[in-house]
Tab-separated table of C-alpha atoms and ligand atoms in Angstrom:
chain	number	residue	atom	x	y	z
B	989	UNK	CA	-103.269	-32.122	43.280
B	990	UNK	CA	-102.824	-30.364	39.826
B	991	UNK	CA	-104.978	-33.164	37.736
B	992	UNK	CA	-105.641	-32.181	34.454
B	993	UNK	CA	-107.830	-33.612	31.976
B	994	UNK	CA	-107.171	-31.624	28.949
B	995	UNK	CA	-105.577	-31.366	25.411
B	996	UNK	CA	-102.855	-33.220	24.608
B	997	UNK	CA	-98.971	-31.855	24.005
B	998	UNK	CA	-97.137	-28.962	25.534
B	999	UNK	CA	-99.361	-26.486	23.636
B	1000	UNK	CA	-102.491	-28.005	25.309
B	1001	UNK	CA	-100.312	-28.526	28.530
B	1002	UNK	CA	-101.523	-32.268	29.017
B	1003	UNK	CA	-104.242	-34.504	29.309
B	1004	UNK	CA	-101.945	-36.733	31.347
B	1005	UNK	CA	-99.815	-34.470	33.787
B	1006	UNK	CA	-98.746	-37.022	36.500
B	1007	UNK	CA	-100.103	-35.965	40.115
B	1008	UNK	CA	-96.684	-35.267	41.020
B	1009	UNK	CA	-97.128	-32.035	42.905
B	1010	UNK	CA	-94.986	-32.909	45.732
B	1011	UNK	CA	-91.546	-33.855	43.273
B	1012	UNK	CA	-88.826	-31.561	43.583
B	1013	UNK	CA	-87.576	-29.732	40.178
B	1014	UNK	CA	-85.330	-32.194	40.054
B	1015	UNK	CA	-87.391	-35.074	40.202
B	1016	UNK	CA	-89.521	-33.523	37.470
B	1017	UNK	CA	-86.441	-32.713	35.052
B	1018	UNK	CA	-84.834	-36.254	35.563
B	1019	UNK	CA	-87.835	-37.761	33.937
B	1020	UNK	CA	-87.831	-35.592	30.486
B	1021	UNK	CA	-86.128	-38.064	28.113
B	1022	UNK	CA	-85.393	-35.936	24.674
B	1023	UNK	CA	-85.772	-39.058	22.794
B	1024	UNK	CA	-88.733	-39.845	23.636
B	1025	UNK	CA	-89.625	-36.661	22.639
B	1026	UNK	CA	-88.456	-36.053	19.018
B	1027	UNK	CA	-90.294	-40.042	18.975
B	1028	UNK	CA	-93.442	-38.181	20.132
B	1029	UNK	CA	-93.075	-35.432	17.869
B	1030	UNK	CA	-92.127	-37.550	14.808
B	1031	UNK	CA	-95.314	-39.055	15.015
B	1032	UNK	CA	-97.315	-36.591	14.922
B	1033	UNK	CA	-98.891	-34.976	11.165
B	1034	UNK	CA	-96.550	-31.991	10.132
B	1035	UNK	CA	-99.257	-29.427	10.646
B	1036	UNK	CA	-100.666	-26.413	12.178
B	1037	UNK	CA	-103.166	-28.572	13.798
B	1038	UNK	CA	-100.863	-31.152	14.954
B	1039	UNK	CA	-97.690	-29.072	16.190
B	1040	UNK	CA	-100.161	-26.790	17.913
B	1041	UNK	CA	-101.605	-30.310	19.722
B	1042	UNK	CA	-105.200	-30.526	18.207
B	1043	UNK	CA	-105.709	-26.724	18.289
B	1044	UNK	CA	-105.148	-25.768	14.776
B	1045	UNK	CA	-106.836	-23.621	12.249
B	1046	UNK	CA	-110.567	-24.969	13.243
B	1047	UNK	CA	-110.282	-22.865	16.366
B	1048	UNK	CA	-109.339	-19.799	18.182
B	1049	UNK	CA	-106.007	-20.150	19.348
B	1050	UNK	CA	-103.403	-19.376	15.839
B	1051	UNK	CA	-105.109	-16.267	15.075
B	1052	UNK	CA	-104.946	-15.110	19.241
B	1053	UNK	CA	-101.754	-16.026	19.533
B	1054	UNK	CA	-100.506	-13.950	16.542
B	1055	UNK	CA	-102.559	-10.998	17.574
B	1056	UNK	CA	-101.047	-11.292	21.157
B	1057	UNK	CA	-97.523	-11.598	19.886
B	1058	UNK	CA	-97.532	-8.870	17.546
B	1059	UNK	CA	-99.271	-6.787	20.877
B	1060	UNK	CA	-96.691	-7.444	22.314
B	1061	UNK	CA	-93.771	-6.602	20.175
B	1062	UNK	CA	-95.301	-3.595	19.332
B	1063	UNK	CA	-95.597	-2.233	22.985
B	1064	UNK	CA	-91.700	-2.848	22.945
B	1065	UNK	CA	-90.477	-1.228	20.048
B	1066	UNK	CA	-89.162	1.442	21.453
B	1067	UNK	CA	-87.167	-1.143	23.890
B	1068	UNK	CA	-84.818	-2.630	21.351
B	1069	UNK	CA	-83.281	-2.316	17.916
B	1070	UNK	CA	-80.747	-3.144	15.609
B	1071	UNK	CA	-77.294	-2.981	15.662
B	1072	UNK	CA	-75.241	-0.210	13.871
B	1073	UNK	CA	-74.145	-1.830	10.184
B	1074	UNK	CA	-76.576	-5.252	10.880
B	1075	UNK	CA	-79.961	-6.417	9.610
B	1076	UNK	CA	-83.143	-7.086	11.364
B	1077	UNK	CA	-81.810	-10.836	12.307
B	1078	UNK	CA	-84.507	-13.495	13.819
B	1079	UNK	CA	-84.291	-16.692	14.799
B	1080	UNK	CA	-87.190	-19.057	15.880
B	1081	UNK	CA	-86.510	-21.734	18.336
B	1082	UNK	CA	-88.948	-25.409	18.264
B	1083	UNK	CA	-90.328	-23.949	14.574
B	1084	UNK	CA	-92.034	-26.999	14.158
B	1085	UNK	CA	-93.722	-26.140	10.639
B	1086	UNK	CA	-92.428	-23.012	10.177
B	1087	UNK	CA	-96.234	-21.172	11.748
B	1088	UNK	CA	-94.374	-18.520	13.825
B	1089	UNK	CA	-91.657	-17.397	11.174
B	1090	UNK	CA	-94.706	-17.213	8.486
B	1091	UNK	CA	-97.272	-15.749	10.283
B	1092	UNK	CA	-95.410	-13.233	12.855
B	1093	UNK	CA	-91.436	-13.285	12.755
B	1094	UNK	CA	-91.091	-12.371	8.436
B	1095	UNK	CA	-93.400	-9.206	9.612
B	1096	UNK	CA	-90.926	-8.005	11.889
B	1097	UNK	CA	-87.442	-9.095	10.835
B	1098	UNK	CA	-85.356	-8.793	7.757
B	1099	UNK	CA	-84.407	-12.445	7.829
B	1100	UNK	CA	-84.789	-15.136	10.174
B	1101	UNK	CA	-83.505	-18.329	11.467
B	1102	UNK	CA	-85.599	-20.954	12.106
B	1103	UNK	CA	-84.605	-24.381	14.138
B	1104	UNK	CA	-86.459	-27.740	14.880
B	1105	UNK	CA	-85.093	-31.254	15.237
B	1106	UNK	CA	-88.040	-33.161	13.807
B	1107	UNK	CA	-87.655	-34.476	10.047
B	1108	UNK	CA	-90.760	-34.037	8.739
B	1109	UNK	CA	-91.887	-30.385	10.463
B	1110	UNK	CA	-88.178	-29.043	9.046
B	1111	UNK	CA	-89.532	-30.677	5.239
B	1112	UNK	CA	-93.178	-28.992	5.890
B	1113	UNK	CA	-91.618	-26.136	7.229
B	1114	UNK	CA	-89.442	-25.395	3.567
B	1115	UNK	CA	-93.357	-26.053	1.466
B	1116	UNK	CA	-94.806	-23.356	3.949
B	1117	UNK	CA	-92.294	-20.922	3.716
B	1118	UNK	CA	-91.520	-21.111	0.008
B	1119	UNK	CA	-92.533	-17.595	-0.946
B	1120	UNK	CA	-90.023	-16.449	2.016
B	1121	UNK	CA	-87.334	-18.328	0.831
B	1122	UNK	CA	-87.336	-17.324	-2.889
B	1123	UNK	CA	-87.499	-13.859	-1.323
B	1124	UNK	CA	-84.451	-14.461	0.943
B	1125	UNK	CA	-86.011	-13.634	4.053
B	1126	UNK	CA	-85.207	-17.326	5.316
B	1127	UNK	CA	-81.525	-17.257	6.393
B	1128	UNK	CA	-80.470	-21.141	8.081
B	1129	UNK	CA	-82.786	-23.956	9.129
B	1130	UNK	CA	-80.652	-25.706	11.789
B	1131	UNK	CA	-82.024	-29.416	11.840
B	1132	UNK	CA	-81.091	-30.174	15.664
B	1133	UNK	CA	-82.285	-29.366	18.773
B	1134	UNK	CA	-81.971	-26.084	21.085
B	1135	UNK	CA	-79.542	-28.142	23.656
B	1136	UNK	CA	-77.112	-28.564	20.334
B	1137	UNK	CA	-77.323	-25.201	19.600
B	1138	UNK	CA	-74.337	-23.284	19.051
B	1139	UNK	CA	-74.478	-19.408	18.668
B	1140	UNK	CA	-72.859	-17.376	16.353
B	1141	UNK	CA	-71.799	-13.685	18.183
B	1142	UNK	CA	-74.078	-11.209	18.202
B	1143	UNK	CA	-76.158	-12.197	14.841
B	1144	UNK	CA	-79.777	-11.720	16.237
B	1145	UNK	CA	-81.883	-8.589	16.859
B	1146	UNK	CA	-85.280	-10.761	18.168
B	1147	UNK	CA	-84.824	-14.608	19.540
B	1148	UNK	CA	-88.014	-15.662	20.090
B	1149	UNK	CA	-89.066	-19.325	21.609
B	1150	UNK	CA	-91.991	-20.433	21.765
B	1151	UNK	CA	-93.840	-23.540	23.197
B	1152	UNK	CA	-90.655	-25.708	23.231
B	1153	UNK	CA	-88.449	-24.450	26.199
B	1154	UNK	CA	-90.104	-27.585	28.245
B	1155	UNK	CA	-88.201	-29.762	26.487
B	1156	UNK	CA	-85.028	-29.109	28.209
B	1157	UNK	CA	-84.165	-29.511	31.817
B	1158	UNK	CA	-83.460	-26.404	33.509
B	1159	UNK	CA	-79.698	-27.082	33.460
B	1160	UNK	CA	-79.468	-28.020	29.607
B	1161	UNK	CA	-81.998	-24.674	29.155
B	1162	UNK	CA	-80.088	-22.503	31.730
B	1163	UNK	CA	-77.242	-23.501	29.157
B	1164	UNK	CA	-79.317	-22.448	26.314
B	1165	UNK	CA	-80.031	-19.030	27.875
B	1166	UNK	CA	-76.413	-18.551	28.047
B	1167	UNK	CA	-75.958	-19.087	24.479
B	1168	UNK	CA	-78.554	-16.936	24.027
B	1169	UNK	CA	-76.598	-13.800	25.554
B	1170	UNK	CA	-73.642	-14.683	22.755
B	1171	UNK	CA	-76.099	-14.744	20.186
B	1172	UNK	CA	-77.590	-11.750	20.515
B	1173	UNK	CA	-77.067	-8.369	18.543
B	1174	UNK	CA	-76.189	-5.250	21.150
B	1175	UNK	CA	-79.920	-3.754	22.323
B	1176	UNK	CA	-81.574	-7.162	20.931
B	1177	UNK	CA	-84.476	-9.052	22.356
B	1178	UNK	CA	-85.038	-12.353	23.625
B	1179	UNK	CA	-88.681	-13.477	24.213
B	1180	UNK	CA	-90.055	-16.870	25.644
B	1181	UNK	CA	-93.728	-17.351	25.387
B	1182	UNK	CA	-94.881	-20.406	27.004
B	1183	UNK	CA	-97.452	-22.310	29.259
B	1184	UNK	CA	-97.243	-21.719	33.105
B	1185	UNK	CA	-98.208	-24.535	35.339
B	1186	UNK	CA	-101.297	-23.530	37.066
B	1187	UNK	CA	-99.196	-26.143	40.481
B	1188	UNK	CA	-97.187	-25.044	42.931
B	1189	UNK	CA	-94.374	-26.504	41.148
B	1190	UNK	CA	-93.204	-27.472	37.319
B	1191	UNK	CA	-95.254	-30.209	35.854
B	1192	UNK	CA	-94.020	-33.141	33.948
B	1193	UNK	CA	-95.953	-34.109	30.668
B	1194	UNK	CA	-95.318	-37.792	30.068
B	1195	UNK	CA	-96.954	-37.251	26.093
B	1196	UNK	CA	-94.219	-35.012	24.592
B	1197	UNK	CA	-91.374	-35.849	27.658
B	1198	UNK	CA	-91.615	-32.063	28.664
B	1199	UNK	CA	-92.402	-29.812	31.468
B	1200	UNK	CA	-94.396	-26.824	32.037
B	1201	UNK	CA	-92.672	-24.437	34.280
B	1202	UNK	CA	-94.172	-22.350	36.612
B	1203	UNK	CA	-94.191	-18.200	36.452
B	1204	UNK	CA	-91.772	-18.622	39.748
B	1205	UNK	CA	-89.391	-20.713	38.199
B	1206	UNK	CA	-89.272	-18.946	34.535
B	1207	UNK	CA	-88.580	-15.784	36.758
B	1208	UNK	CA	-86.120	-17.611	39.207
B	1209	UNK	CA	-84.042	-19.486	36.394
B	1210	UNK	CA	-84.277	-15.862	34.127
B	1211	UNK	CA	-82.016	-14.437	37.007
B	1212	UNK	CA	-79.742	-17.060	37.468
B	1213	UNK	CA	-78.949	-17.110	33.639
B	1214	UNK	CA	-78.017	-13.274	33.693
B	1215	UNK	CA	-81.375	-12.139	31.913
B	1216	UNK	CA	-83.342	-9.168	33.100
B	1217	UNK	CA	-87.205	-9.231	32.635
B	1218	UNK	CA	-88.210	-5.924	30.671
B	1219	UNK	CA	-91.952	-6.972	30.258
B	1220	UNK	CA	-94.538	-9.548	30.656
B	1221	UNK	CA	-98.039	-10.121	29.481
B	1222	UNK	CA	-100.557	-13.186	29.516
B	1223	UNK	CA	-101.813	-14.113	25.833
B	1224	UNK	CA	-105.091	-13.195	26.093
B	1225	UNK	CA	-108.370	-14.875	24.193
B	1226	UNK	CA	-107.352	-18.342	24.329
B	1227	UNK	CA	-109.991	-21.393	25.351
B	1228	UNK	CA	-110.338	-21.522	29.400
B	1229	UNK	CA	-109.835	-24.974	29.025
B	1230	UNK	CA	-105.997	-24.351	28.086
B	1231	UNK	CA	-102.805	-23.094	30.408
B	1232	UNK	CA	-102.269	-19.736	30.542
B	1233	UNK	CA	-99.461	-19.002	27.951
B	1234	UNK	CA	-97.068	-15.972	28.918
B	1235	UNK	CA	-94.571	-13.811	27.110
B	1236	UNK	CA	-91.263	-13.258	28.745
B	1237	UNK	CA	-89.162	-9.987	27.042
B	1238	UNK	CA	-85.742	-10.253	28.088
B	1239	UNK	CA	-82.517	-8.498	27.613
B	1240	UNK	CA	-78.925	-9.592	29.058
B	1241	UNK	CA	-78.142	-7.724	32.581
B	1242	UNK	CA	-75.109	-6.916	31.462
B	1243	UNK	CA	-75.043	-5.345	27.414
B	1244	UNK	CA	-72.983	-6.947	25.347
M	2457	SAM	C1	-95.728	-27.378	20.619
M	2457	SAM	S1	-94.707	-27.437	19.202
M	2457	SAM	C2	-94.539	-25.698	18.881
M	2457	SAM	C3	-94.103	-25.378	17.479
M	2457	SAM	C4	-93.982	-23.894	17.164
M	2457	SAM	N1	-93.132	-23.193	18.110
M	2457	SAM	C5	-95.328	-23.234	17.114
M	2457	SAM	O1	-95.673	-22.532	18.084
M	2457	SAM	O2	-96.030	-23.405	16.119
M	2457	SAM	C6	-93.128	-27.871	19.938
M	2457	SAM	C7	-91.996	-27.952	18.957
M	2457	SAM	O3	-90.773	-28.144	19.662
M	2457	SAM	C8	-89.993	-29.073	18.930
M	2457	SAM	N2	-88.994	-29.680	19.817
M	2457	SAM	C9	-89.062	-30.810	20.552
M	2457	SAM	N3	-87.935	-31.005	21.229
M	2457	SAM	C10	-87.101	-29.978	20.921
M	2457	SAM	C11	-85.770	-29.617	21.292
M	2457	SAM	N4	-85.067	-30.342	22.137
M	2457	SAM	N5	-85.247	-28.487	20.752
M	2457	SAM	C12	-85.972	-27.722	19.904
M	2457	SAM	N6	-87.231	-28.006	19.527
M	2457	SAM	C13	-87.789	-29.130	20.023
M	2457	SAM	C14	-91.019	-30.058	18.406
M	2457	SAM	O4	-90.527	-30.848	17.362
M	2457	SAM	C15	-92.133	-29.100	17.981
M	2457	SAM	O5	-91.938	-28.627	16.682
């Protein structure tokens, strides 16, 4: 039975993960309530420390998961770029206060995106990224969650998501992925990096009204969306007590 006793939050992956190993998918998604989530996240302090679910500046895991990401992107350089007569476009899904677009996404796009649903992380968010923003390297910040997302053609060179696909249900993020095709520029990037469930199966997390998916099902929902896995590496350096956290680089099966 996949008991956990740690951390708290999707970051963390759950102190109180219901023994629920033998649920279907189903089962698991019908409970995720996205109310209950923005209530959970709306509660907690707009911070480093509290988006990232007690694992803030104090310890190891910002500054790993920066150097992992930017490990990462720069393995796959040579795997995407921007299209003809457009700019380095990024956008940065569940932003909560703005810690990936500040510390990693400004680094490696011209201007970027950033969207969260949660009042107070979107006011945070503008304090933290002030600098960026009187540069005009902050392009929209869409108040509203992923599943009321609607792309605009072809506008981004990197989508990157990150600790917040669990919120949705894998039909509402199969939707999302979908979107994500439309949104992207021609030879773009889309990458996921997220928790895996260490079960057999996806895990619900009854603090935040999310799931953690397992590798199997990422890969298995990837396919049926039309995306084609180009790499994959676990973050390294993180505290054994957390989930392992993946990265997921994917580009549409079919170009656009
Ligand atoms: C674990 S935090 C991660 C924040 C940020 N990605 C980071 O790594 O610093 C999860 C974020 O997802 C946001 N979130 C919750 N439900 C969401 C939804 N339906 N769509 C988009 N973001 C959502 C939360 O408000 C929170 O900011």
């Amino acid at each position: 039975m996949p008991v956990k006793e740690i951390g708290l939050g999707s970051v963390t992956g759950s102190g109180s993960q219901v023994e629920e190993s033998d649920l279907s998918i189903a089962d698991v998604d019908s409970k995720i309530s996205y109310s209950d989530a923005i209530d959970y996240w709306t509660s907690i302090p707009p911070t480093v420390d509290g988006v990232l679910g007690g694992f803030g500046e104090q310890t190891s895991v910002p500054k790993a998961d920066i150097v992992g990401s930017n490990t990462f992107i720069r393995k796959l350089k040579t795997r995407f770029s921007v299209e003809e007569g457009k700019v380095k476009y990024g956008i940065d899904f569940g932003a909560g206060v703005g810690r990936v677009t500040k510390d990693f996404l400004v680094k490696h796009c011209d201007k970027v995106d950033l969207l969260e649903p949660v009042v107070p992380f979107v006011e945070k968010m503008k304090t933290n990224l002030s600098e960026y923003i009187d540069e005009g390297k902050i392009g929209e910040i869409y108040q509203i969650p992923m599943q009321d997302w609607e792309p605009e053609p072809k506008k981004y060179y990197l989508i990157w998501c990150q600790w917040c696909c669990g919120q949705l249900p894998d039909n509402d993020f199969l939707k999302w992925l979908d979107n994500c095709k439309k949104a992207i520029q021609e030879n773009g990037l889309l990458v996921i990096k997220e928790n895996n469930s260490t079960s057999d199966t996806d895990i619900f997390d009854e603090v935040d009204s999310s799931k953690t998916r397992t590798d199997e099902n990422f890969r298995k929902l990837f396919k049926k969306a039309g995306w084609k896995l180009i790499s994959t590496d676990k973050q390294k350096g993180l505290p054994k007590e957390l989930l392992p956290v993946r990265m997921y680089a994917l580009k549409p099966e079919i170009e656009n």
